[in-house]
Amino acid sequence: MQTPFGTDLNPQLNASGELQHFLDTDGLNRDIIERILDTAETFFSPVDGKIKKVPLLRGKTVANVFFEASTRTRTTFEVAANRLSADVLNLDIGNSATSKGESLLDTIRNLQAMQVDMFVMRHAESGAAHFLAQQVEPHVSIVNAGDGRHAHPSQALLDAFTIRRHKPDIASLSIGIVGDILHSRVARSQVHALRLLGCRDIRLIGPQTLLPKSIGELGATRYHDFDRALEGLDVVIMLRLQRERMGTSLLPSQSEYFREYGLTQRRVDLAKPDALIMHPGPTNRGVEIAADVADGPQSVILEQVNNGIAVRMAVMSMCLGNRQKEAAHG
Ligand code: CP
């Protein structure tokens, strides 16, 4: 992929094929994804259960640098780092020297001088995390918390983790991803992860203007008729309209969009009776999903949020654990 930061190399694996940065689900393999999900199981704490805290990252410093807004991703990375006993630093971008013109690289280099071991970064530019992975000191790991419309790999894996906890045989499932696929880093990362986990029936559902032309290359099937696409689905993943990434108006009106692509209870009943209803958040009720469906018995939206903690603990501990092994072996 060509990005504003250059060509897309895949520096997330070291010479032994182990995770050293976590940048994209594209370029990972099934073994690594399954190891992340299995490791996440060991960290999992139910919403109403006892919290598991472990000393794996004691003495390590994790910096959250979010150049775009976030509620779930930033806070669950922070909770995850705390549960791994790391020291956590949250850069307040709005009040940082970025507003005085400091470049991304200078900001990161200055934080690196404070002995940061891992940067968890969200950035509006596709490729920003890959770029940094090629610039930081060899012992430092970059975790991509969302870059432009390119990738959001930890979201994709927490979604796979959530699906697997309810329906372990992902390869046998029919999974629909619905809405603004064109601008969605989540959808792109989900398709790569689900394909690697063996899923053969991935349906990308939305209006012509919000489906990329290259869907076939991703290994998914295009649908415009939402009602028809729901037949036989085991999982329905709804996406937000990402108006901040739409240059021109790609939709007639919000009410028409909801009529054609909004997930209502009538539509939920067209999928399998035990279908999971998912959404990465933030949800826009009455735009892509009805409030009673978001809060209904088939919704696992808040489970996704909690599962994000375990999956992010797994990613961070694996990246920095592999770094420690590399250092020990010289
Ligand atoms: N799902 C997700 O990325 O949510 P936030 O933007 O709140 O982090």
Short mmCIF file of C-alpha atoms and ligand atoms in Angstrom, two decimals:
data_model
loop_
_atom_site.label_atom_id
_atom_site.label_comp_id
_atom_site.label_asym_id
_atom_site.label_seq_id
_atom_site.Cartn_x
_atom_site.Cartn_y
_atom_site.Cartn_z
CA MET A 1 0.00 0.00 0.00
CA GLN A 2 1.24 3.51 -0.88
CA THR A 3 0.64 5.91 2.01
CA PRO A 4 1.55 9.58 2.68
CA PHE A 5 4.50 8.18 4.64
CA GLY A 6 5.81 5.96 1.84
CA THR A 7 5.43 2.36 0.78
CA ASP A 8 3.90 -0.16 3.08
CA LEU A 9 6.64 -2.43 4.40
CA ASN A 10 5.63 -4.94 7.03
CA PRO A 11 8.08 -4.50 9.88
CA GLN A 12 5.78 -5.95 12.52
CA LEU A 13 7.49 -9.36 12.65
CA ASN A 14 11.12 -9.91 13.64
CA ALA A 15 13.56 -12.26 11.89
CA SER A 16 12.09 -15.21 13.84
CA GLY A 17 8.56 -14.34 12.69
CA GLU A 18 7.52 -13.10 16.15
CA LEU A 19 5.51 -9.96 16.83
CA GLN A 20 7.67 -6.90 17.58
CA HIS A 21 5.25 -4.15 16.50
CA PHE A 22 1.50 -4.52 16.01
CA LEU A 23 0.51 -2.58 12.92
CA ASP A 24 -2.06 -4.43 10.85
CA THR A 25 -3.83 -7.77 10.60
CA ASP A 26 -2.69 -7.85 6.96
CA GLY A 27 0.75 -9.43 7.10
CA LEU A 28 0.07 -11.50 10.23
CA ASN A 29 -0.52 -15.24 9.99
CA ARG A 30 -3.09 -17.55 11.51
CA ASP A 31 -0.66 -18.87 14.14
CA ILE A 32 0.11 -15.39 15.53
CA ILE A 33 -3.55 -14.37 15.53
CA GLU A 34 -4.55 -17.55 17.36
CA ARG A 35 -1.72 -17.05 19.86
CA ILE A 36 -2.93 -13.50 20.54
CA LEU A 37 -6.50 -14.77 21.07
CA ASP A 38 -5.34 -17.67 23.26
CA THR A 39 -3.13 -15.34 25.33
CA ALA A 40 -6.07 -12.94 25.67
CA GLU A 41 -8.11 -15.81 27.16
CA THR A 42 -5.57 -16.06 29.99
CA PHE A 43 -6.02 -12.35 30.77
CA PHE A 44 -9.80 -12.26 30.38
CA SER A 45 -11.81 -10.92 33.34
CA PRO A 46 -15.62 -10.91 33.00
CA VAL A 47 -17.29 -7.50 33.39
CA ASP A 48 -18.59 -8.46 36.84
CA GLY A 49 -15.65 -10.68 37.80
CA LYS A 50 -12.35 -10.38 39.62
CA ILE A 51 -9.76 -8.25 37.81
CA LYS A 52 -6.55 -10.09 36.84
CA LYS A 53 -3.41 -7.99 37.35
CA VAL A 54 -0.01 -9.44 36.41
CA PRO A 55 3.59 -8.12 36.70
CA LEU A 56 4.62 -8.86 33.09
CA LEU A 57 5.42 -5.26 32.11
CA ARG A 58 6.70 -4.01 35.46
CA GLY A 59 9.46 -1.46 34.79
CA LYS A 60 8.19 -0.78 31.25
CA THR A 61 6.68 2.51 30.12
CA VAL A 62 3.79 2.66 27.65
CA ALA A 63 2.87 6.01 26.03
CA ASN A 64 -0.61 6.54 24.60
CA VAL A 65 -0.36 9.13 21.82
CA PHE A 66 -3.74 9.74 20.24
CA PHE A 67 -3.81 12.38 17.50
CA GLU A 68 -7.50 11.52 16.87
CA ALA A 69 -10.39 11.27 19.33
CA SER A 70 -11.03 7.97 21.09
CA THR A 71 -13.02 6.70 24.04
CA ARG A 72 -12.79 2.90 23.95
CA THR A 73 -9.39 2.25 22.38
CA ARG A 74 -7.40 4.76 24.42
CA THR A 75 -8.93 3.85 27.74
CA THR A 76 -8.80 0.09 27.24
CA PHE A 77 -5.14 0.32 26.21
CA GLU A 78 -4.54 2.30 29.41
CA VAL A 79 -6.45 -0.22 31.54
CA ALA A 80 -4.60 -3.08 29.80
CA ALA A 81 -1.18 -1.50 30.43
CA ASN A 82 -2.09 -0.92 34.10
CA ARG A 83 -3.19 -4.55 34.48
CA LEU A 84 0.19 -5.59 33.07
CA SER A 85 1.83 -3.34 35.74
CA ALA A 86 3.41 -0.97 33.19
CA ASP A 87 3.85 2.76 33.86
CA VAL A 88 1.44 4.60 31.57
CA LEU A 89 1.84 8.05 30.10
CA ASN A 90 -1.09 9.67 28.24
CA LEU A 91 0.05 12.50 25.99
CA ASP A 92 -2.58 15.25 25.85
CA ILE A 93 -2.19 16.10 22.16
CA GLY A 94 -4.44 19.19 22.40
CA ASN A 95 -2.04 20.73 24.94
CA SER A 96 1.17 19.32 23.47
CA ALA A 97 3.84 20.98 21.33
CA THR A 98 2.09 19.53 18.26
CA SER A 99 0.01 22.75 18.37
CA LYS A 100 3.30 24.70 18.05
CA GLY A 101 4.27 22.84 14.89
CA GLU A 102 6.35 19.98 16.31
CA SER A 103 6.46 17.04 13.91
CA LEU A 104 5.20 13.54 14.74
CA LEU A 105 8.74 12.19 14.61
CA ASP A 106 10.14 14.87 16.93
CA THR A 107 7.32 14.26 19.41
CA ILE A 108 8.05 10.53 19.43
CA ARG A 109 11.82 11.03 19.66
CA ASN A 110 11.37 13.29 22.69
CA LEU A 111 9.14 10.75 24.42
CA GLN A 112 11.62 8.02 23.50
CA ALA A 113 14.28 10.07 25.34
CA MET A 114 12.08 9.61 28.44
CA GLN A 115 12.63 5.83 28.10
CA VAL A 116 9.27 4.91 26.65
CA ASP A 117 9.25 1.24 25.60
CA MET A 118 6.00 1.20 23.64
CA PHE A 119 3.92 3.78 21.79
CA VAL A 120 0.22 3.13 21.28
CA MET A 121 -0.68 5.56 18.53
CA ARG A 122 -3.80 6.69 16.70
CA HIS A 123 -3.27 9.04 13.77
CA ALA A 124 -5.41 10.45 10.95
CA GLU A 125 -2.83 9.54 8.28
CA SER A 126 -2.81 6.03 6.84
CA GLY A 127 0.65 4.54 7.28
CA ALA A 128 1.68 6.67 10.28
CA ALA A 129 2.25 3.63 12.53
CA HIS A 130 4.27 1.79 9.86
CA PHE A 131 6.38 4.90 9.40
CA LEU A 132 7.15 5.16 13.11
CA ALA A 133 7.96 1.46 13.37
CA GLN A 134 10.81 2.11 10.95
CA GLN A 135 12.07 5.15 12.89
CA VAL A 136 12.06 4.20 16.58
CA GLU A 137 14.94 2.64 18.54
CA PRO A 138 15.27 -1.14 18.07
CA HIS A 139 13.94 -1.96 21.57
CA VAL A 140 10.78 0.20 21.15
CA SER A 141 7.45 -1.23 19.92
CA ILE A 142 4.72 0.59 18.02
CA VAL A 143 1.10 -0.46 18.40
CA ASN A 144 -1.33 0.87 15.82
CA ALA A 145 -4.54 2.09 17.51
CA GLY A 146 -6.01 3.20 14.16
CA ASP A 147 -4.39 5.00 11.22
CA GLY A 148 -6.61 6.91 8.80
CA ARG A 149 -8.84 4.56 6.88
CA HIS A 150 -6.06 1.95 6.74
CA ALA A 151 -6.07 -0.37 9.78
CA HIS A 152 -7.38 -0.86 13.31
CA PRO A 153 -5.92 -4.26 14.14
CA SER A 154 -6.65 -4.46 17.87
CA GLN A 155 -10.34 -3.74 17.15
CA ALA A 156 -10.38 -6.54 14.57
CA LEU A 157 -8.85 -9.01 17.02
CA LEU A 158 -11.11 -8.06 19.92
CA ASP A 159 -14.03 -8.61 17.54
CA ALA A 160 -12.65 -12.03 16.54
CA PHE A 161 -12.12 -12.82 20.24
CA THR A 162 -15.74 -11.86 21.00
CA ILE A 163 -17.06 -13.98 18.14
CA ARG A 164 -14.88 -16.96 19.14
CA ARG A 165 -16.12 -16.86 22.76
CA HIS A 166 -19.71 -17.29 21.51
CA LYS A 167 -19.14 -19.29 18.32
CA PRO A 168 -15.76 -21.07 18.47
CA ASP A 169 -15.72 -22.42 14.89
CA ILE A 170 -15.14 -19.13 13.04
CA ALA A 171 -14.41 -20.98 9.77
CA SER A 172 -18.01 -22.22 9.59
CA LEU A 173 -19.65 -18.82 10.19
CA SER A 174 -21.39 -16.36 7.89
CA ILE A 175 -20.40 -12.86 8.97
CA GLY A 176 -21.84 -9.59 7.65
CA ILE A 177 -20.14 -6.20 7.99
CA VAL A 178 -22.59 -3.42 7.26
CA GLY A 179 -22.37 0.26 6.38
CA ASP A 180 -19.53 2.60 5.53
CA ILE A 181 -16.97 0.00 4.45
CA LEU A 182 -15.19 2.45 2.16
CA HIS A 183 -13.87 4.64 4.99
CA SER A 184 -13.55 1.91 7.60
CA ARG A 185 -10.14 0.86 8.93
CA VAL A 186 -12.08 -1.52 11.19
CA ALA A 187 -13.72 -3.39 8.28
CA ARG A 188 -10.44 -3.77 6.42
CA SER A 189 -8.66 -5.19 9.46
CA GLN A 190 -11.64 -7.42 10.33
CA VAL A 191 -11.74 -8.98 6.85
CA HIS A 192 -8.02 -9.82 6.95
CA ALA A 193 -8.32 -11.33 10.44
CA LEU A 194 -11.47 -13.33 9.71
CA ARG A 195 -10.02 -14.67 6.44
CA LEU A 196 -6.85 -15.75 8.26
CA LEU A 197 -9.04 -17.53 10.82
CA GLY A 198 -10.64 -19.48 7.97
CA CYS A 199 -13.96 -17.65 7.57
CA ARG A 200 -15.17 -18.18 4.00
CA ASP A 201 -18.48 -16.28 4.00
CA ILE A 202 -17.82 -12.60 4.70
CA ARG A 203 -20.49 -10.27 3.32
CA LEU A 204 -19.76 -6.57 2.97
CA ILE A 205 -23.10 -4.80 2.88
CA GLY A 206 -23.84 -1.18 2.02
CA PRO A 207 -24.77 1.32 -0.66
CA GLN A 208 -22.72 1.45 -3.86
CA THR A 209 -21.05 4.69 -2.77
CA LEU A 210 -19.74 3.19 0.49
CA LEU A 211 -18.35 -0.12 -0.79
CA PRO A 212 -14.79 -0.16 -2.18
CA LYS A 213 -14.33 -1.54 -5.68
CA SER A 214 -11.59 -3.93 -4.52
CA ILE A 215 -13.82 -6.08 -2.27
CA GLY A 216 -13.12 -9.20 -4.36
CA GLU A 217 -9.40 -8.84 -3.62
CA LEU A 218 -10.19 -8.88 0.09
CA GLY A 219 -11.97 -12.22 -0.31
CA ALA A 220 -15.42 -10.96 0.63
CA THR A 221 -18.75 -10.69 -1.23
CA ARG A 222 -20.55 -7.44 -1.99
CA TYR A 223 -24.25 -6.95 -1.12
CA HIS A 224 -26.48 -3.91 -1.58
CA ASP A 225 -29.75 -5.49 -0.45
CA PHE A 226 -29.45 -5.60 3.35
CA ASP A 227 -32.55 -7.78 3.89
CA ARG A 228 -31.28 -10.43 1.48
CA ALA A 229 -27.75 -10.31 2.90
CA LEU A 230 -29.03 -10.99 6.43
CA GLU A 231 -30.31 -14.46 5.51
CA GLY A 232 -28.23 -17.09 7.33
CA LEU A 233 -25.90 -14.63 9.07
CA ASP A 234 -24.34 -15.79 12.36
CA VAL A 235 -22.82 -12.39 13.11
CA VAL A 236 -23.91 -8.89 12.08
CA ILE A 237 -21.27 -6.18 12.56
CA MET A 238 -22.62 -2.65 12.15
CA LEU A 239 -20.37 0.31 11.32
CA ARG A 240 -20.74 4.03 11.88
CA LEU A 241 -20.95 6.46 8.96
CA GLN A 242 -17.54 8.15 9.06
CA ARG A 243 -18.57 11.59 7.95
CA GLU A 244 -15.17 13.01 8.97
CA ARG A 245 -13.62 10.99 6.12
CA MET A 246 -16.30 11.71 3.49
CA GLY A 247 -15.14 14.47 1.15
CA THR A 248 -18.45 14.90 -0.63
CA SER A 249 -21.96 13.82 0.27
CA LEU A 250 -22.16 10.11 -0.52
CA LEU A 251 -25.64 9.60 0.90
CA PRO A 252 -29.08 11.03 0.13
CA SER A 253 -30.14 11.59 3.78
CA GLN A 254 -29.71 10.09 7.22
CA SER A 255 -33.34 8.92 7.37
CA GLU A 256 -33.06 7.22 3.99
CA TYR A 257 -29.81 5.57 5.08
CA PHE A 258 -31.52 4.21 8.19
CA ARG A 259 -34.43 2.94 6.09
CA GLU A 260 -32.08 1.02 3.75
CA TYR A 261 -29.22 0.05 6.07
CA GLY A 262 -30.35 0.66 9.67
CA LEU A 263 -30.41 -2.46 11.85
CA THR A 264 -33.92 -2.74 13.28
CA GLN A 265 -35.47 -5.66 15.18
CA ARG A 266 -37.36 -6.65 12.01
CA ARG A 267 -33.99 -7.04 10.28
CA VAL A 268 -32.37 -8.85 13.22
CA ASP A 269 -35.14 -11.45 12.84
CA LEU A 270 -34.00 -12.13 9.24
CA ALA A 271 -30.60 -13.40 10.45
CA LYS A 272 -30.10 -16.67 12.38
CA PRO A 273 -32.05 -16.68 15.67
CA ASP A 274 -28.83 -16.68 17.73
CA ALA A 275 -26.98 -14.13 15.57
CA LEU A 276 -24.59 -11.87 17.44
CA ILE A 277 -25.09 -8.12 16.99
CA MET A 278 -21.80 -6.25 17.13
CA HIS A 279 -20.54 -2.69 16.71
CA PRO A 280 -17.02 -1.35 17.34
CA GLY A 281 -18.47 1.94 18.61
CA PRO A 282 -19.11 4.76 18.78
CA THR A 283 -22.71 3.88 17.89
CA ASN A 284 -25.07 6.41 16.33
CA ARG A 285 -28.50 5.25 17.42
CA GLY A 286 -31.17 5.85 14.81
CA VAL A 287 -28.52 6.23 12.08
CA GLU A 288 -27.05 2.73 11.62
CA ILE A 289 -28.65 0.87 14.54
CA ALA A 290 -31.93 1.13 16.43
CA ALA A 291 -31.59 1.77 20.16
CA ASP A 292 -33.58 -1.36 21.11
CA VAL A 293 -31.24 -3.52 18.99
CA ALA A 294 -28.08 -1.92 20.43
CA ASP A 295 -29.40 -2.66 23.93
CA GLY A 296 -31.17 -5.92 23.01
CA PRO A 297 -30.46 -9.51 24.09
CA GLN A 298 -28.41 -10.38 20.98
CA SER A 299 -26.14 -7.35 21.31
CA VAL A 300 -22.58 -8.02 22.53
CA ILE A 301 -21.42 -4.42 22.04
CA LEU A 302 -20.36 -3.85 25.64
CA GLU A 303 -18.74 -7.31 25.79
CA GLN A 304 -16.59 -6.16 22.87
CA VAL A 305 -15.38 -3.22 24.97
CA ASN A 306 -14.42 -5.42 27.93
CA ASN A 307 -12.80 -8.01 25.64
CA GLY A 308 -10.65 -5.22 24.26
CA ILE A 309 -8.76 -5.09 27.56
CA ALA A 310 -7.69 -8.76 27.39
CA VAL A 311 -6.78 -8.61 23.71
CA ARG A 312 -4.74 -5.44 24.18
CA MET A 313 -2.98 -7.01 27.20
CA ALA A 314 -2.06 -9.93 24.93
CA VAL A 315 -0.73 -7.71 22.14
CA MET A 316 1.34 -5.51 24.47
CA SER A 317 2.79 -8.40 26.48
CA MET A 318 3.70 -10.36 23.34
CA CYS A 319 5.42 -7.40 21.61
CA LEU A 320 7.46 -6.39 24.66
CA GLY A 321 8.06 -10.01 25.71
CA ASN A 322 9.59 -10.74 22.31
CA ARG A 323 11.72 -7.58 22.61
CA GLN A 324 13.02 -8.83 25.99
CA LYS A 325 13.86 -12.24 24.48
CA GLU A 326 15.74 -10.55 21.62
CA ALA A 327 17.74 -8.42 24.11
CA ALA A 328 18.58 -11.49 26.24
CA HIS A 329 19.93 -13.35 23.20
CA GLY A 330 22.00 -10.32 22.14
N1 CP B 1 -13.90 1.36 18.34
C1 CP B 1 -13.13 2.47 18.49
O1 CP B 1 -12.05 2.61 17.91
O2 CP B 1 -13.67 3.36 19.36
P1 CP B 1 -12.93 4.71 19.83
O3 CP B 1 -12.86 5.61 18.64
O4 CP B 1 -13.78 5.27 20.95
O5 CP B 1 -11.55 4.34 20.31
#
